[in-house]
Amino acid sequence: MSGGLFITLEGGDGVGKSTQAALLEGWLTEQGRTVVRTREPGGTAAGVEIREIVLHHRGDIAPRAEALLYAADRAHHIATVVRPALARGEVVVQDRYIDSSVAYQGAGRVLDAEQIRDLSLWAAEGLVPDLTILLDLDEEAARARLDTSRTRYDRLEAERSDFHARVRSAYLRLADDEPDRFLVVDASRPVEEIAAEIRDRLAARV
Ligand code: TYD
């Protein structure tokens, strides 16, 4: 049992991040760790309000404004939830983080990826995850899963397929650039197999 551990889950919409986050939380708890499971956007009370704007606002939001809203949510969340938990030696299992901004606002909205990363790092005062699990699924399979689970789409989910294709490639490039931080899993495999692969990767560190 060591110090705090910061684990993030990433991937397109509908790839099964929440299912894996729940399974991971259960396993870590069995191992005797205290787990904080959280998400961006919306991991704080202020963040819930930002989430409502950024995902459900009815009109357009300029791409840079969208990037700043995610960064504002992140700044408050990291300062008030994530850093305190890590300082207590807990494990933070977080749905989406900086890589989401680089993939969605960088590649999806076609803003400068490096600027987006710098903005996010500024917001989070440089906090980088110990492990990032990328659940990779082709766009058609992800869309099919979303169609069965959603009654309405949020602003990002409603984007066209070329947007989601750019997001997926951006994620894969990020993982290629930082193989030590990333674990890429094929999200078309059975849920239990994916969970086992994640546990294997973490076993040494927990
Ligand atoms: P999320 O709540 O994870 O939705 P889902 O369960 O559908 O994956 O994320 C909401 C949306 O916000 C998702 O479409 C990705 C997008 N997003 C960004 O565009 N940039 C970001 O920095 C974050 C954190 C999320």
CSV table of C-alpha atoms and ligand atoms in Angstrom, one decimal:
chain,number,residue,atom,x,y,z
A,1,MET,CA,0.0,0.0,0.0
A,2,SER,CA,1.7,3.1,-1.2
A,3,GLY,CA,0.9,6.7,-1.9
A,4,GLY,CA,-1.8,8.3,-4.1
A,5,LEU,CA,-2.4,7.0,-7.6
A,6,PHE,CA,-4.1,8.9,-10.4
A,7,ILE,CA,-5.7,6.8,-13.0
A,8,THR,CA,-7.7,8.2,-16.0
A,9,LEU,CA,-10.0,6.5,-18.5
A,10,GLU,CA,-10.2,7.9,-22.0
A,11,GLY,CA,-11.9,7.0,-25.3
A,12,GLY,CA,-14.7,8.1,-27.6
A,13,ASP,CA,-18.4,8.3,-26.5
A,14,GLY,CA,-20.0,4.9,-25.9
A,15,VAL,CA,-16.8,2.8,-25.5
A,16,GLY,CA,-17.6,1.6,-22.0
A,17,LYS,CA,-15.5,3.8,-19.7
A,18,SER,CA,-18.0,4.0,-16.9
A,19,THR,CA,-18.4,0.2,-16.8
A,20,GLN,CA,-14.6,-0.3,-16.6
A,21,ALA,CA,-14.3,2.5,-14.0
A,22,ALA,CA,-16.9,0.8,-11.8
A,23,LEU,CA,-15.1,-2.6,-12.1
A,24,LEU,CA,-11.8,-1.0,-11.4
A,25,GLU,CA,-13.1,0.7,-8.3
A,26,GLY,CA,-14.5,-2.6,-7.0
A,27,TRP,CA,-11.2,-4.4,-7.5
A,28,LEU,CA,-9.1,-1.6,-6.0
A,29,THR,CA,-11.4,-1.5,-2.9
A,30,GLU,CA,-10.9,-5.3,-2.5
A,31,GLN,CA,-7.2,-4.6,-2.6
A,32,GLY,CA,-7.7,-2.4,0.4
A,33,ARG,CA,-7.3,0.9,-1.3
A,34,THR,CA,-9.5,3.9,-0.8
A,35,VAL,CA,-10.9,5.0,-4.1
A,36,VAL,CA,-12.3,8.3,-5.3
A,37,ARG,CA,-14.2,7.8,-8.5
A,38,THR,CA,-14.9,11.0,-10.4
A,39,ARG,CA,-15.2,12.5,-13.8
A,40,GLU,CA,-14.8,15.5,-16.0
A,41,PRO,CA,-16.7,17.5,-16.8
A,42,GLY,CA,-18.9,17.7,-13.7
A,43,GLY,CA,-16.8,16.3,-10.8
A,44,THR,CA,-17.8,19.2,-8.4
A,45,ALA,CA,-20.9,21.2,-7.8
A,46,ALA,CA,-19.6,24.1,-9.9
A,47,GLY,CA,-18.5,21.6,-12.5
A,48,VAL,CA,-22.0,20.2,-12.7
A,49,GLU,CA,-23.2,23.7,-13.8
A,50,ILE,CA,-20.3,24.0,-16.3
A,51,ARG,CA,-21.2,20.5,-17.6
A,52,GLU,CA,-24.7,21.6,-18.3
A,53,ILE,CA,-23.5,24.6,-20.3
A,54,VAL,CA,-20.9,22.8,-22.3
A,55,LEU,CA,-22.9,19.7,-23.1
A,56,HIS,CA,-26.5,20.9,-23.3
A,57,HIS,CA,-26.5,24.6,-24.2
A,58,ARG,CA,-28.9,25.0,-27.1
A,59,GLY,CA,-26.9,27.4,-29.3
A,60,ASP,CA,-23.4,27.4,-30.6
A,61,ILE,CA,-20.4,27.7,-28.4
A,62,ALA,CA,-17.2,29.0,-30.0
A,63,PRO,CA,-14.5,26.3,-30.0
A,64,ARG,CA,-12.2,28.4,-27.8
A,65,ALA,CA,-15.0,29.1,-25.3
A,66,GLU,CA,-15.7,25.4,-25.2
A,67,ALA,CA,-12.0,24.7,-24.5
A,68,LEU,CA,-12.0,27.2,-21.7
A,69,LEU,CA,-15.2,25.8,-20.1
A,70,TYR,CA,-13.6,22.3,-19.9
A,71,ALA,CA,-10.4,23.9,-18.5
A,72,ALA,CA,-12.4,25.8,-15.9
A,73,ASP,CA,-14.1,22.7,-14.8
A,74,ARG,CA,-10.8,20.9,-14.7
A,75,ALA,CA,-9.0,23.6,-12.6
A,76,HIS,CA,-11.7,23.6,-9.9
A,77,HIS,CA,-11.9,19.8,-9.9
A,78,ILE,CA,-8.2,19.1,-9.7
A,79,ALA,CA,-7.7,21.7,-7.0
A,80,THR,CA,-10.6,20.7,-4.7
A,81,VAL,CA,-11.2,17.0,-5.3
A,82,VAL,CA,-8.2,15.2,-7.0
A,83,ARG,CA,-5.2,16.8,-5.3
A,84,PRO,CA,-6.6,16.5,-1.8
A,85,ALA,CA,-7.4,12.8,-2.4
A,86,LEU,CA,-3.9,12.0,-3.8
A,87,ALA,CA,-2.4,13.9,-0.8
A,88,ARG,CA,-4.4,11.5,1.5
A,89,GLY,CA,-2.8,8.6,-0.4
A,90,GLU,CA,-6.0,7.5,-2.1
A,91,VAL,CA,-6.5,6.2,-5.6
A,92,VAL,CA,-8.4,8.5,-8.0
A,93,VAL,CA,-10.2,6.8,-10.9
A,94,GLN,CA,-11.3,9.5,-13.2
A,95,ASP,CA,-13.5,9.4,-16.3
A,96,ARG,CA,-11.7,11.8,-18.8
A,97,TYR,CA,-9.0,14.3,-18.3
A,98,ILE,CA,-6.5,16.4,-20.4
A,99,ASP,CA,-6.3,13.8,-23.2
A,100,SER,CA,-10.1,14.4,-23.8
A,101,SER,CA,-9.4,18.1,-24.3
A,102,VAL,CA,-6.5,17.4,-26.7
A,103,ALA,CA,-8.5,14.9,-28.7
A,104,TYR,CA,-11.9,16.6,-28.7
A,105,GLN,CA,-11.0,20.3,-28.7
A,106,GLY,CA,-7.6,19.8,-30.4
A,107,ALA,CA,-8.4,17.3,-33.1
A,108,GLY,CA,-12.2,17.4,-33.1
A,109,ARG,CA,-12.6,21.2,-33.1
A,110,VAL,CA,-9.3,21.6,-34.9
A,111,LEU,CA,-7.7,23.9,-32.3
A,112,ASP,CA,-3.9,23.8,-31.8
A,113,ALA,CA,-3.3,20.6,-29.8
A,114,GLU,CA,-0.3,21.9,-28.0
A,115,GLN,CA,-2.1,25.1,-26.9
A,116,ILE,CA,-4.9,23.0,-25.6
A,117,ARG,CA,-2.6,20.8,-23.7
A,118,ASP,CA,-0.8,23.8,-22.2
A,119,LEU,CA,-4.1,25.4,-21.2
A,120,SER,CA,-5.1,22.2,-19.5
A,121,LEU,CA,-1.8,21.8,-17.8
A,122,TRP,CA,-2.0,25.3,-16.6
A,123,ALA,CA,-5.5,24.7,-15.2
A,124,ALA,CA,-4.4,21.5,-13.5
A,125,GLU,CA,-1.0,23.0,-12.3
A,126,GLY,CA,0.8,20.3,-14.2
A,127,LEU,CA,-0.8,17.2,-12.8
A,128,VAL,CA,-0.2,14.2,-15.1
A,129,PRO,CA,-1.9,10.8,-14.5
A,130,ASP,CA,0.1,7.8,-13.4
A,131,LEU,CA,-1.8,5.6,-15.8
A,132,THR,CA,-4.3,6.4,-18.6
A,133,ILE,CA,-6.4,3.6,-20.0
A,134,LEU,CA,-7.5,4.3,-23.5
A,135,LEU,CA,-10.6,2.2,-24.5
A,136,ASP,CA,-10.3,2.1,-28.3
A,137,LEU,CA,-13.3,1.3,-30.5
A,138,ASP,CA,-14.0,2.1,-34.1
A,139,GLU,CA,-16.5,4.8,-34.6
A,140,GLU,CA,-19.3,2.6,-36.1
A,141,ALA,CA,-19.3,0.2,-33.1
A,142,ALA,CA,-19.2,3.1,-30.7
A,143,ARG,CA,-22.1,4.8,-32.4
A,144,ALA,CA,-24.1,1.6,-32.4
A,145,ARG,CA,-23.6,1.3,-28.6
A,146,LEU,CA,-24.6,4.9,-28.1
A,147,ASP,CA,-27.8,4.5,-30.1
A,148,THR,CA,-28.9,1.7,-27.8
A,149,SER,CA,-28.1,3.6,-24.6
A,150,ARG,CA,-29.2,7.2,-25.3
A,151,THR,CA,-32.5,8.9,-25.6
A,152,ARG,CA,-30.8,12.2,-26.5
A,153,TYR,CA,-27.3,13.1,-27.6
A,154,ASP,CA,-25.2,15.9,-26.0
A,155,ARG,CA,-23.5,18.5,-28.1
A,156,LEU,CA,-20.3,16.4,-28.6
A,157,GLU,CA,-22.1,13.1,-29.3
A,158,ALA,CA,-24.2,14.8,-31.9
A,159,GLU,CA,-21.1,15.7,-34.0
A,160,ARG,CA,-20.6,14.0,-37.3
A,161,SER,CA,-18.6,10.9,-37.9
A,162,ASP,CA,-15.5,12.7,-39.3
A,163,PHE,CA,-15.3,14.6,-35.9
A,164,HIS,CA,-15.3,11.3,-34.0
A,165,ALA,CA,-12.8,9.7,-36.4
A,166,ARG,CA,-10.4,12.6,-35.8
A,167,VAL,CA,-10.9,12.2,-32.0
A,168,ARG,CA,-10.0,8.5,-32.2
A,169,SER,CA,-6.9,9.0,-34.3
A,170,ALA,CA,-5.8,11.8,-31.9
A,171,TYR,CA,-6.1,9.5,-28.9
A,172,LEU,CA,-4.1,6.8,-30.7
A,173,ARG,CA,-1.3,9.3,-31.5
A,174,LEU,CA,-1.3,10.5,-27.8
A,175,ALA,CA,-0.9,6.8,-26.7
A,176,ASP,CA,1.9,6.3,-29.2
A,177,ASP,CA,3.8,9.3,-27.9
A,178,GLU,CA,3.6,8.2,-24.3
A,179,PRO,CA,3.5,4.4,-24.1
A,180,ASP,CA,4.6,4.4,-20.5
A,181,ARG,CA,1.6,6.3,-19.4
A,182,PHE,CA,-1.0,4.7,-21.6
A,183,LEU,CA,-2.6,1.3,-21.7
A,184,VAL,CA,-4.5,0.9,-25.0
A,185,VAL,CA,-7.3,-1.7,-24.8
A,186,ASP,CA,-9.4,-3.0,-27.6
A,187,ALA,CA,-12.9,-2.1,-26.3
A,188,SER,CA,-14.7,-4.5,-28.7
A,189,ARG,CA,-13.6,-7.4,-26.4
A,190,PRO,CA,-15.8,-8.7,-23.6
A,191,VAL,CA,-16.1,-6.5,-20.5
A,192,GLU,CA,-14.5,-9.0,-18.1
A,193,GLU,CA,-11.4,-9.5,-20.4
A,194,ILE,CA,-10.8,-5.8,-20.6
A,195,ALA,CA,-11.1,-5.5,-16.8
A,196,ALA,CA,-8.6,-8.3,-16.4
A,197,GLU,CA,-6.1,-6.6,-18.7
A,198,ILE,CA,-6.4,-3.4,-16.7
A,199,ARG,CA,-5.9,-5.2,-13.4
A,200,ASP,CA,-2.8,-6.9,-14.8
A,201,ARG,CA,-1.3,-3.6,-15.7
A,202,LEU,CA,-2.0,-2.2,-12.3
A,203,ALA,CA,-1.2,-5.2,-10.1
A,204,ALA,CA,2.4,-4.2,-9.6
A,205,ARG,CA,1.5,-0.7,-8.5
A,206,VAL,CA,-1.3,-1.4,-6.1
B,1,TYD,P1,-18.7,12.1,-20.7
B,1,TYD,O1,-19.4,12.6,-19.5
B,1,TYD,O2,-17.5,11.2,-20.4
B,1,TYD,O3,-19.7,11.5,-21.7
B,1,TYD,P2,-19.7,10.0,-22.2
B,1,TYD,O4,-20.2,9.2,-21.1
B,1,TYD,O5,-20.7,10.2,-23.4
B,1,TYD,O6,-18.3,9.7,-22.7
B,1,TYD,O7,-18.1,13.4,-21.5
B,1,TYD,C1,-19.0,14.3,-22.0
B,1,TYD,C2,-18.5,14.8,-23.3
B,1,TYD,O8,-17.5,15.8,-23.1
B,1,TYD,C3,-17.8,13.8,-24.3
B,1,TYD,O9,-18.5,13.9,-25.5
B,1,TYD,C4,-16.4,14.3,-24.4
B,1,TYD,C5,-16.5,15.7,-24.1
B,1,TYD,N1,-15.2,16.3,-23.5
B,1,TYD,C6,-14.5,17.2,-24.3
B,1,TYD,O10,-14.8,17.5,-25.4
B,1,TYD,N2,-13.4,17.8,-23.7
B,1,TYD,C7,-13.0,17.5,-22.4
B,1,TYD,O11,-11.9,18.0,-22.0
B,1,TYD,C8,-13.7,16.6,-21.7
B,1,TYD,C9,-13.3,16.2,-20.3
B,1,TYD,C10,-14.9,16.0,-22.2
